Amino acid sequence: MNENQPNSLPPEYFDHVYAANADPWHFETSAYEHGKYAATLAALPRPHYAEAFEIGCSLGVLTAQLAPRCGHLLAVDVSETALFKARQRCAGLPQVEIRRMQVPEEFPPQPFDLILVSEVGYYWAPADLEKATRLLIDALPSGGQLVLVHWTPPVHDYPLTGDEVHAHFLNQAGETGPLRHLSGQRHDTYRLDVLEKR
């Protein structure tokens, strides 16, 4: 893991990004993003989840697509600018709760049968990734599922790469680990892994 940037990216980093561009990663318009969202939804092992948690929901594009498969979906992000758009997008989806939250410093108390960590893990420093991992595993009941989706090429601003994030979680899926690996996909520039709490 890259120890040259030991700090997680702060909320201010994302405030500046969204101030410069309302859709900085082209979530709303990119064919790449839309294909990745379709692959993410297709990879979910169950048709419905009673309680789901999406960390790093950004503008809520994937949130709105995931919502019909959830009884309750808590979607969080650190940027109020992004959350404003997410609230607008999901206004007609009563099962969606959108909240500003900085994981792992803050974490909801309830259990979830689905947790989605999509394009957010590489913003954490190694110590925060370790802390988040413990919190995520503890929040999953037996049979609860964790979905990881991350861009894999290195980005100079980010403390970690997508591959480092996935490798860290897959280390929890050994024979005696708390997770088991259900499926994995590697595409040109992203990877997708589904894990389940033993």
Short mmCIF file of C-alpha atoms in Angstrom, two decimals:
data_model
loop_
_atom_site.label_atom_id
_atom_site.label_comp_id
_atom_site.label_asym_id
_atom_site.label_seq_id
_atom_site.Cartn_x
_atom_site.Cartn_y
_atom_site.Cartn_z
CA MET A 1 0.00 0.00 0.00
CA ASN A 2 1.11 3.53 -0.73
CA GLU A 3 2.35 5.09 2.50
CA ASN A 4 3.44 8.36 0.81
CA GLN A 5 -0.05 9.86 1.33
CA PRO A 6 -1.16 8.54 4.72
CA ASN A 7 -4.24 10.75 5.02
CA SER A 8 -7.70 10.04 3.67
CA LEU A 9 -9.02 12.66 1.29
CA PRO A 10 -11.03 15.22 3.32
CA PRO A 11 -14.55 16.47 2.53
CA GLU A 12 -13.06 19.77 1.33
CA TYR A 13 -11.34 17.92 -1.53
CA PHE A 14 -14.73 16.85 -2.87
CA ASP A 15 -16.30 20.27 -2.26
CA HIS A 16 -13.64 21.77 -4.54
CA VAL A 17 -14.15 19.07 -7.18
CA TYR A 18 -17.93 19.61 -7.30
CA ALA A 19 -17.49 23.39 -7.26
CA ALA A 20 -15.40 23.11 -10.42
CA ASN A 21 -17.75 20.68 -12.20
CA ALA A 22 -21.30 19.69 -11.22
CA ASP A 23 -20.72 16.14 -12.55
CA PRO A 24 -16.94 15.74 -12.32
CA TRP A 25 -16.87 12.00 -13.03
CA HIS A 26 -19.66 12.13 -15.66
CA PHE A 27 -21.94 9.84 -13.65
CA GLU A 28 -24.97 11.20 -15.46
CA THR A 29 -23.72 11.00 -19.04
CA SER A 30 -20.88 8.48 -19.38
CA ALA A 31 -21.53 5.22 -21.23
CA TYR A 32 -18.71 3.72 -19.13
CA GLU A 33 -20.49 4.66 -15.89
CA HIS A 34 -23.85 3.41 -17.15
CA GLY A 35 -22.30 0.09 -18.14
CA LYS A 36 -20.62 -0.21 -14.76
CA TYR A 37 -23.91 0.49 -12.97
CA ALA A 38 -25.64 -2.19 -15.04
CA ALA A 39 -22.87 -4.68 -14.19
CA THR A 40 -23.13 -3.78 -10.49
CA LEU A 41 -26.89 -4.33 -10.38
CA ALA A 42 -26.61 -7.56 -12.38
CA ALA A 43 -23.99 -8.88 -9.94
CA LEU A 44 -26.29 -8.57 -6.91
CA PRO A 45 -27.11 -12.13 -5.83
CA ARG A 46 -30.60 -11.30 -4.52
CA PRO A 47 -33.54 -9.57 -6.17
CA HIS A 48 -34.38 -7.59 -3.01
CA TYR A 49 -32.66 -6.32 0.14
CA ALA A 50 -34.57 -5.12 3.20
CA GLU A 51 -31.80 -2.79 4.44
CA ALA A 52 -29.07 -1.45 2.16
CA PHE A 53 -26.26 1.05 2.69
CA GLU A 54 -24.49 2.91 -0.14
CA ILE A 55 -21.27 4.66 0.85
CA GLY A 56 -20.28 7.52 -1.45
CA CYS A 57 -23.55 7.99 -3.32
CA SER A 58 -22.40 11.24 -5.02
CA LEU A 59 -25.17 12.58 -7.30
CA GLY A 60 -27.41 9.57 -6.61
CA VAL A 61 -27.34 8.11 -10.13
CA LEU A 62 -26.69 4.54 -8.97
CA THR A 63 -28.80 5.17 -5.86
CA ALA A 64 -31.91 5.73 -7.97
CA GLN A 65 -31.25 2.53 -9.93
CA LEU A 66 -30.60 0.46 -6.80
CA ALA A 67 -33.62 1.79 -4.88
CA PRO A 68 -36.31 -0.46 -6.48
CA ARG A 69 -34.46 -3.48 -5.10
CA CYS A 70 -34.38 -2.15 -1.53
CA GLY A 71 -36.91 -1.88 1.27
CA HIS A 72 -34.78 0.92 2.77
CA LEU A 73 -31.63 2.39 1.24
CA LEU A 74 -29.37 4.69 3.25
CA ALA A 75 -27.16 6.59 0.80
CA VAL A 76 -24.39 8.80 2.20
CA ASP A 77 -21.68 11.12 0.94
CA VAL A 78 -19.35 13.77 2.38
CA SER A 79 -20.28 16.50 -0.12
CA GLU A 80 -23.42 18.55 0.46
CA THR A 81 -23.21 19.78 -3.14
CA ALA A 82 -23.48 16.21 -4.42
CA LEU A 83 -26.17 15.32 -1.88
CA PHE A 84 -28.34 18.23 -3.03
CA LYS A 85 -28.47 16.68 -6.51
CA ALA A 86 -28.96 13.19 -5.06
CA ARG A 87 -31.95 14.38 -3.00
CA GLN A 88 -33.51 15.92 -6.10
CA ARG A 89 -32.94 12.76 -8.12
CA CYS A 90 -34.39 10.46 -5.46
CA ALA A 91 -37.25 12.72 -4.32
CA GLY A 92 -39.85 10.30 -5.65
CA LEU A 93 -38.27 7.26 -3.97
CA PRO A 94 -39.61 7.08 -0.40
CA GLN A 95 -37.39 4.10 0.50
CA VAL A 96 -34.25 6.22 -0.04
CA GLU A 97 -32.73 8.11 2.91
CA ILE A 98 -29.90 10.47 1.95
CA ARG A 99 -27.57 11.71 4.63
CA ARG A 100 -24.24 13.51 4.92
CA MET A 101 -21.84 11.12 6.62
CA GLN A 102 -18.07 10.67 6.64
CA VAL A 103 -17.24 6.98 6.90
CA PRO A 104 -15.40 5.59 8.88
CA GLU A 105 -15.41 8.54 11.33
CA GLU A 106 -19.21 8.26 11.35
CA PHE A 107 -21.16 5.05 10.85
CA PRO A 108 -24.83 4.13 11.18
CA PRO A 109 -25.78 1.83 14.08
CA GLN A 110 -28.19 -0.51 12.29
CA PRO A 111 -27.36 -3.77 10.44
CA PHE A 112 -27.56 -4.01 6.63
CA ASP A 113 -28.06 -7.02 4.40
CA LEU A 114 -26.36 -5.14 1.53
CA ILE A 115 -23.48 -2.65 1.70
CA LEU A 116 -22.19 -1.05 -1.49
CA VAL A 117 -18.71 0.50 -1.56
CA SER A 118 -18.47 1.89 -5.09
CA GLU A 119 -15.61 4.19 -6.12
CA VAL A 120 -14.87 5.29 -2.56
CA GLY A 121 -12.41 2.90 -0.89
CA TYR A 122 -9.32 4.37 -2.56
CA TYR A 123 -10.03 7.72 -0.91
CA TRP A 124 -9.25 6.15 2.48
CA ALA A 125 -5.80 5.97 3.96
CA PRO A 126 -4.74 2.44 4.96
CA ALA A 127 -5.67 3.03 8.62
CA ASP A 128 -9.14 4.28 7.67
CA LEU A 129 -9.60 1.38 5.26
CA GLU A 130 -8.81 -0.98 8.13
CA LYS A 131 -11.28 0.81 10.41
CA ALA A 132 -13.98 0.86 7.71
CA THR A 133 -13.47 -2.85 7.07
CA ARG A 134 -14.16 -3.72 10.70
CA LEU A 135 -17.26 -1.51 10.78
CA LEU A 136 -18.60 -2.91 7.51
CA ILE A 137 -18.12 -6.53 8.57
CA ASP A 138 -19.73 -5.86 11.95
CA ALA A 139 -22.73 -4.20 10.24
CA LEU A 140 -23.43 -7.27 8.11
CA PRO A 141 -25.50 -10.09 9.63
CA SER A 142 -24.66 -13.65 8.61
CA GLY A 143 -25.51 -13.85 4.89
CA GLY A 144 -25.27 -10.08 4.43
CA GLN A 145 -23.46 -9.03 1.28
CA LEU A 146 -20.74 -6.50 0.50
CA VAL A 147 -20.29 -5.23 -3.06
CA LEU A 148 -17.05 -3.50 -4.05
CA VAL A 149 -16.64 -1.61 -7.35
CA HIS A 150 -13.53 0.46 -8.06
CA TRP A 151 -11.55 2.09 -10.86
CA THR A 152 -8.24 0.22 -11.04
CA PRO A 153 -5.68 2.58 -12.71
CA PRO A 154 -3.71 4.61 -10.13
CA VAL A 155 -4.72 8.22 -9.51
CA HIS A 156 -1.98 10.42 -8.05
CA ASP A 157 -4.32 12.17 -5.58
CA TYR A 158 -5.69 8.95 -4.07
CA PRO A 159 -4.07 7.21 -1.08
CA LEU A 160 -4.83 3.74 -2.50
CA THR A 161 -5.64 2.01 -5.77
CA GLY A 162 -8.81 0.08 -6.44
CA ASP A 163 -6.79 -3.15 -6.55
CA GLU A 164 -5.34 -2.45 -3.10
CA VAL A 165 -8.84 -1.88 -1.70
CA HIS A 166 -10.19 -5.12 -3.16
CA ALA A 167 -7.12 -7.11 -2.10
CA HIS A 168 -7.60 -5.85 1.45
CA PHE A 169 -11.20 -7.07 1.59
CA LEU A 170 -10.40 -10.34 -0.15
CA ASN A 171 -7.84 -10.97 2.61
CA GLN A 172 -10.88 -11.21 4.91
CA ALA A 173 -12.28 -14.00 2.74
CA GLY A 174 -9.79 -16.76 3.50
CA GLU A 175 -10.89 -20.11 4.90
CA THR A 176 -11.09 -18.74 8.44
CA GLY A 177 -12.01 -15.15 7.57
CA PRO A 178 -15.33 -13.45 8.33
CA LEU A 179 -16.23 -13.10 4.62
CA ARG A 180 -16.50 -15.43 1.67
CA HIS A 181 -15.99 -14.42 -1.95
CA LEU A 182 -19.11 -15.00 -4.07
CA SER A 183 -18.03 -13.54 -7.42
CA GLY A 184 -15.51 -11.27 -9.10
CA GLN A 185 -15.16 -9.46 -12.41
CA ARG A 186 -12.26 -7.55 -13.91
CA HIS A 187 -12.95 -5.09 -16.72
CA ASP A 188 -10.52 -2.84 -18.58
CA THR A 189 -10.49 -0.10 -15.95
CA TYR A 190 -12.55 -1.36 -13.02
CA ARG A 191 -13.17 -4.45 -10.95
CA LEU A 192 -16.23 -5.71 -9.12
CA ASP A 193 -16.27 -8.19 -6.22
CA VAL A 194 -19.18 -9.55 -4.20
CA LEU A 195 -18.53 -10.92 -0.72
CA GLU A 196 -20.82 -12.37 1.93
CA LYS A 197 -20.60 -12.53 5.72
CA ARG A 198 -20.14 -16.08 6.93
#
